[in-house]
Short mmCIF file of C-alpha atoms in Angstrom, two decimals:
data_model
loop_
_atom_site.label_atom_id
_atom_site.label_comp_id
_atom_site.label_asym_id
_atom_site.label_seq_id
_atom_site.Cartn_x
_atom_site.Cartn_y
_atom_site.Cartn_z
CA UNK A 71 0.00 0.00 0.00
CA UNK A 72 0.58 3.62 -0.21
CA UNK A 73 2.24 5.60 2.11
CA UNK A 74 -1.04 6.26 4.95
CA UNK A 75 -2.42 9.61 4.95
CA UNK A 76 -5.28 9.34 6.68
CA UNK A 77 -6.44 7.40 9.37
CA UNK A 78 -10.69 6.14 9.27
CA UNK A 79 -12.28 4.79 12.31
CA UNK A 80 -15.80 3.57 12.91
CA UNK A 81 -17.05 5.30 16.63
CA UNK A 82 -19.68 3.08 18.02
CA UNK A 83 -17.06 -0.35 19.01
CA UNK A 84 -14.22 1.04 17.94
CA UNK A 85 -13.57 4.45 19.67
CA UNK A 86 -16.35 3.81 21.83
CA UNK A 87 -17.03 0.87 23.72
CA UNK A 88 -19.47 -1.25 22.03
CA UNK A 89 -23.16 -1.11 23.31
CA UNK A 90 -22.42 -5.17 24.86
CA UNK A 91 -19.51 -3.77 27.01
CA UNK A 92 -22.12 -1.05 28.14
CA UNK A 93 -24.81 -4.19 28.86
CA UNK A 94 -21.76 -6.23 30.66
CA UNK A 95 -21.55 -2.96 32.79
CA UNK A 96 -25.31 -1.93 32.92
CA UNK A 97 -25.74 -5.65 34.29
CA UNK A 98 -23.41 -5.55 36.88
CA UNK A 99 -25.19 -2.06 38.18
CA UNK A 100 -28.56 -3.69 38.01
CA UNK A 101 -28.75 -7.33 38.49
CA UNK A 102 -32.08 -7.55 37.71
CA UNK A 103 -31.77 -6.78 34.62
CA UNK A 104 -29.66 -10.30 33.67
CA UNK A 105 -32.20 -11.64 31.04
CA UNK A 106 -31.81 -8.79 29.11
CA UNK A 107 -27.49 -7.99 29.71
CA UNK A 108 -26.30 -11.61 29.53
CA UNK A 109 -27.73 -11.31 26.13
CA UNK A 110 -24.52 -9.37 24.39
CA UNK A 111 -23.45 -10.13 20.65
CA UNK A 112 -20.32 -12.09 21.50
CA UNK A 113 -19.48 -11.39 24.72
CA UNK A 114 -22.48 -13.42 26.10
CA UNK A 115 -22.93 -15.53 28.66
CA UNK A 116 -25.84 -16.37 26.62
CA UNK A 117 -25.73 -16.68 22.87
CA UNK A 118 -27.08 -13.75 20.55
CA UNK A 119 -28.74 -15.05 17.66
CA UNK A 120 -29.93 -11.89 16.24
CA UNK A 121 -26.34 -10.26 16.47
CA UNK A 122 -25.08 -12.83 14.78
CA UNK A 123 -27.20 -12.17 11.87
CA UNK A 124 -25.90 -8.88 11.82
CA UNK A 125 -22.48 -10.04 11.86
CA UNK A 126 -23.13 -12.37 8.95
CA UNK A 127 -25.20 -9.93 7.07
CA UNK A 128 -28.64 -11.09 7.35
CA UNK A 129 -29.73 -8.32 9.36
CA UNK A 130 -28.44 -4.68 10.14
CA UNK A 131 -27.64 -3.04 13.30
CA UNK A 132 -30.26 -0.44 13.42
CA UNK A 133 -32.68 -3.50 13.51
CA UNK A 134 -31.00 -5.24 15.76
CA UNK A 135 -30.87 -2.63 18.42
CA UNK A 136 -34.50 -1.28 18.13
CA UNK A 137 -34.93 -4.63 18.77
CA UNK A 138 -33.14 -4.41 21.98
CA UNK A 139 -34.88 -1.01 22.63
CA UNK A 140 -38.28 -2.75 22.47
CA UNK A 141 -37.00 -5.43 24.40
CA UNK A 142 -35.68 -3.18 27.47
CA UNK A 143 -38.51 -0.95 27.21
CA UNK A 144 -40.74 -3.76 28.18
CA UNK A 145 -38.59 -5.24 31.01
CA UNK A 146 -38.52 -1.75 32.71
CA UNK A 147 -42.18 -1.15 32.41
CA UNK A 148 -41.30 2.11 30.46
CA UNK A 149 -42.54 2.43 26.87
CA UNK A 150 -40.84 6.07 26.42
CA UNK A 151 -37.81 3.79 26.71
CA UNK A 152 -38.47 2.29 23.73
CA UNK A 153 -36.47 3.79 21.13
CA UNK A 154 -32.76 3.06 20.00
CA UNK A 155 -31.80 7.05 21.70
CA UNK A 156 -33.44 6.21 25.10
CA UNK A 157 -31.79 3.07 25.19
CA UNK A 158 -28.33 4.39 24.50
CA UNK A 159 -28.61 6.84 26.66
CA UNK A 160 -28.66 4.11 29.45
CA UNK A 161 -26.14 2.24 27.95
CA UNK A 162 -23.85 5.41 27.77
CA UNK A 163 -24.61 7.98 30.50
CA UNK A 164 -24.67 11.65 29.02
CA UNK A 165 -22.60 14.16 31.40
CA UNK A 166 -19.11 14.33 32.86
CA UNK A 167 -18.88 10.62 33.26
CA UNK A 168 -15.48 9.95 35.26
CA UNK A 169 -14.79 6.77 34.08
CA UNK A 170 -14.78 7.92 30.42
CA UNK A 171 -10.93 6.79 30.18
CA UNK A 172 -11.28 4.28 31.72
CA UNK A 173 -8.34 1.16 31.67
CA UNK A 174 -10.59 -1.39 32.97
CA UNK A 175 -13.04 -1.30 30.28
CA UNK A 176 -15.77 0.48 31.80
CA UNK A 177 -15.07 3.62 30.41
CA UNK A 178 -17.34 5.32 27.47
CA UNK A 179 -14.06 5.65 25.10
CA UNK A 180 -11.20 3.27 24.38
CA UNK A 181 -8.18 4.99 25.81
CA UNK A 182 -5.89 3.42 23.56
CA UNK A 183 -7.73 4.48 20.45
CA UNK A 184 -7.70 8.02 22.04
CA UNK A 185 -3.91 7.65 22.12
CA UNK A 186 -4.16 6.50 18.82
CA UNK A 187 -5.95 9.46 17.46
CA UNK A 188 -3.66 11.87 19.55
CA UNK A 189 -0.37 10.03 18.18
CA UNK A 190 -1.56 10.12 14.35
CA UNK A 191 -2.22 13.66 14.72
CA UNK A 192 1.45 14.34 15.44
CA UNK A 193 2.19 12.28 12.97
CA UNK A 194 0.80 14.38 10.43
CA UNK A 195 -2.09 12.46 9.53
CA UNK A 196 -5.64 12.97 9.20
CA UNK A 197 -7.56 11.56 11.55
CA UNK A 198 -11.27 10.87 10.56
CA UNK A 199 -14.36 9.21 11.52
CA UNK A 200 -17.03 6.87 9.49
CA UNK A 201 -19.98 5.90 11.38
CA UNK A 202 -23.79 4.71 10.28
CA UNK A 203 -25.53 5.76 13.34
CA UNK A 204 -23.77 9.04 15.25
CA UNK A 205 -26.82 11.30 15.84
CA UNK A 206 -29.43 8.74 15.07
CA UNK A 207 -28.27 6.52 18.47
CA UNK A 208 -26.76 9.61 20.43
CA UNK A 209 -28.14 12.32 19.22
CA UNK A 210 -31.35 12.19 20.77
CA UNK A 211 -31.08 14.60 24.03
CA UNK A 212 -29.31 17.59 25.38
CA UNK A 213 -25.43 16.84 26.23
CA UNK A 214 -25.73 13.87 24.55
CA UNK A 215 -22.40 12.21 22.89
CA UNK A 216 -22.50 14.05 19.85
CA UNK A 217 -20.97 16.97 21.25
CA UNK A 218 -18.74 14.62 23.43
CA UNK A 219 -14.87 16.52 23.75
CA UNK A 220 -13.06 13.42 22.68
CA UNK A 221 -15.23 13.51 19.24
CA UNK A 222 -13.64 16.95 18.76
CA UNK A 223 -10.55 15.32 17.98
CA UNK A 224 -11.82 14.42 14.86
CA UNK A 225 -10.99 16.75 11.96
CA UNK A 226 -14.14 15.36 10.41
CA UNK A 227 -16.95 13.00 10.97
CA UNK A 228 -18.79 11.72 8.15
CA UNK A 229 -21.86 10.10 9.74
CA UNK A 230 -25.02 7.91 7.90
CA UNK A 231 -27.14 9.14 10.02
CA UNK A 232 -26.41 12.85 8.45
CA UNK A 233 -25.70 11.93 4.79
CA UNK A 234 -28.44 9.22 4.67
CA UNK A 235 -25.61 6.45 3.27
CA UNK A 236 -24.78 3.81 5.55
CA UNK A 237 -21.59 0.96 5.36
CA UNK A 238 -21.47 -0.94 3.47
CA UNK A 239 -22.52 0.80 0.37
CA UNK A 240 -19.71 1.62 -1.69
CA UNK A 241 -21.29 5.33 -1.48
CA UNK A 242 -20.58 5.93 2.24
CA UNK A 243 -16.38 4.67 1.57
CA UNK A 244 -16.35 7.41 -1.61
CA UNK A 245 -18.39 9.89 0.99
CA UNK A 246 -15.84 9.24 3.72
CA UNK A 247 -12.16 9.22 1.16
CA UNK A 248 -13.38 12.56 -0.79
CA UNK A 249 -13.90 13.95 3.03
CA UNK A 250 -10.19 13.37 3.78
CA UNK A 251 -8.59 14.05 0.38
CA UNK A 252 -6.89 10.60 -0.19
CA UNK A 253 -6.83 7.91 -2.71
CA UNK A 254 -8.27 4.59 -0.75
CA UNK A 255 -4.38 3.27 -0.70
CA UNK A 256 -3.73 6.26 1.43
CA UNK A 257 -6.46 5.18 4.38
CA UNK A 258 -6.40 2.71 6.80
CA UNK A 259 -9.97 1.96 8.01
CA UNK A 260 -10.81 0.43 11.66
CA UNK A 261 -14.70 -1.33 12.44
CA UNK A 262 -16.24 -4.24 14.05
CA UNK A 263 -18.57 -4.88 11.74
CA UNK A 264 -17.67 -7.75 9.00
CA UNK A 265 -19.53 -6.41 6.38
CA UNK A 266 -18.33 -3.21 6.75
CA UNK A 267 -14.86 -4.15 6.52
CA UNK A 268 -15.40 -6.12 3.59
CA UNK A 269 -16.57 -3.12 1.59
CA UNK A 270 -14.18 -1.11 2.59
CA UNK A 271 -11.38 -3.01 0.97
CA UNK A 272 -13.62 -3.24 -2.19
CA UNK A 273 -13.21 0.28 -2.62
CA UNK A 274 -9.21 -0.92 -1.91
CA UNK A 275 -9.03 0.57 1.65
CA UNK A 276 -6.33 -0.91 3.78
CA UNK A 277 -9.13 -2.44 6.43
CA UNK A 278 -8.64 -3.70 9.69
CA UNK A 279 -11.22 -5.93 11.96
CA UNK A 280 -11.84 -4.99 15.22
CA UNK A 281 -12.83 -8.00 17.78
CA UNK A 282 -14.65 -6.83 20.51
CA UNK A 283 -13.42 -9.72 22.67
CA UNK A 284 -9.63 -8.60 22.00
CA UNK A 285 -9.90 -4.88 20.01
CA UNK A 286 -6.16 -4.14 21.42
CA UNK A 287 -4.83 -6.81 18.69
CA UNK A 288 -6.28 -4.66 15.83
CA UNK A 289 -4.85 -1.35 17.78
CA UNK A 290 -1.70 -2.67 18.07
CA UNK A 291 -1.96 -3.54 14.29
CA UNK A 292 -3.01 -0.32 12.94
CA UNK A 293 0.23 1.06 14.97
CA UNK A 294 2.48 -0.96 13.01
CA UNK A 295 0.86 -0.07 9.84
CA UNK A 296 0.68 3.32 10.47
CA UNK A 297 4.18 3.30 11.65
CA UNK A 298 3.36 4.39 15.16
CA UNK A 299 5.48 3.85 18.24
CA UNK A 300 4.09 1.84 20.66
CA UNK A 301 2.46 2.73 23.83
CA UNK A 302 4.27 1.95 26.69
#
């Protein structure tokens, strides 16, 4: 590949902790709850059919978690609750949350991908974000994650929910590379979503998968690639 010139993340899994690391933590707040948190995409304990449509590409993620939305609504006798905002904004509290950098995993943002951002910028590279579902999942209340600090290291956000083209249509990878000003060889592209990943490298994006059971391995990857000293 080219020299990298930019580097593309996806928020929600990648910079963010995915929405099943927020259940994991909602469930060990409110216990009562288990039916509905031990039911997390891969990180179980109990399996996920539904997500693992999405991960296959039978199903999409905006399904899947108004789904979810329903489904918590109705445990918690609220039906206000019920839509994919209200949910998320259980899932990630809105406010000056202190465990937002968080090492343990709890936190709302990925430290290391922070770093990341923060180390590519003095680098001299762009530093960009691709996501489906920005404002339509958290952009639903006052001081909600939208206007979040940490997304202000962004020098640009190209979001589905705004330009009404979501991954993986080839539309949303031209969207995001005429955003940055750089051939796809120049771009190396983080998400957690399969089918995402796959269409980024059809419009020849260097692409790497991020595992929500280990995301450090792809980190650590996208260091090497981008030719970015470790973090101690």
């Amino acid at each position: 590949m080219s020299t990298p010139r930019a580097l593309l993340l996806d928020i929600g899994g990648v910079l963010l902790t995915s929405g099943h690391e927020r259940m994991a933590s909602l469930g060990a707040r409110r216990p009562e709850l288990v039916s509905f948190t031990d039911v997390r995409g891969l990180l179980g304990p109990r399996p996920d059919a539904a997500w693992d449509h999405v991960l296959d590409g039978r199903a999409g993620e905006r399904g899947y978690w108004a789904a979810r939305a329903a489904e918590y609504a109705t445990l918690v006798g609220d039906r206000s609750a019920r839509g994919v905002p209200a949910l998320m904004d259980v899932l990630y509290p809105a406010g000056d949350d202190p465990a937002v950098n968080a090492d343990d995993g709890t936190g709302l943002f990925r430290p290391e991908v922070v770093a990341l951002m923060d180390d590519a910028h003095t680098a001299g590279l762009v530093v960009a974000a691709l996501t489906n579902d920005l404002a339509a999942f958290h952009g639903d209340s006052d001081g909600d994650l939208t206007d979040h600090p940490i997304l202000g290291r962004f020098d640009t956000i190209v979001d589905g929910s705004v330009t009404g083209v979501l991954k993986p249509d080839p539309r949303a990878y031209r969207i995001a590379l005429d955003a940055v000003g750089c051939a796809p060889e120049e771009v190396v592209f983080l998400d957690d979503i399969p089918g995402n990943c796959a269409g980024a490298r059809a419009a020849g994006i260097m692409t790497l998968e991020v595992d929500v059971r280990d995301p450090s391995a792809a980190f650590a990857l996208a260091r090497d690639v981008l030719a970015l000293r470790a973090v101690a």
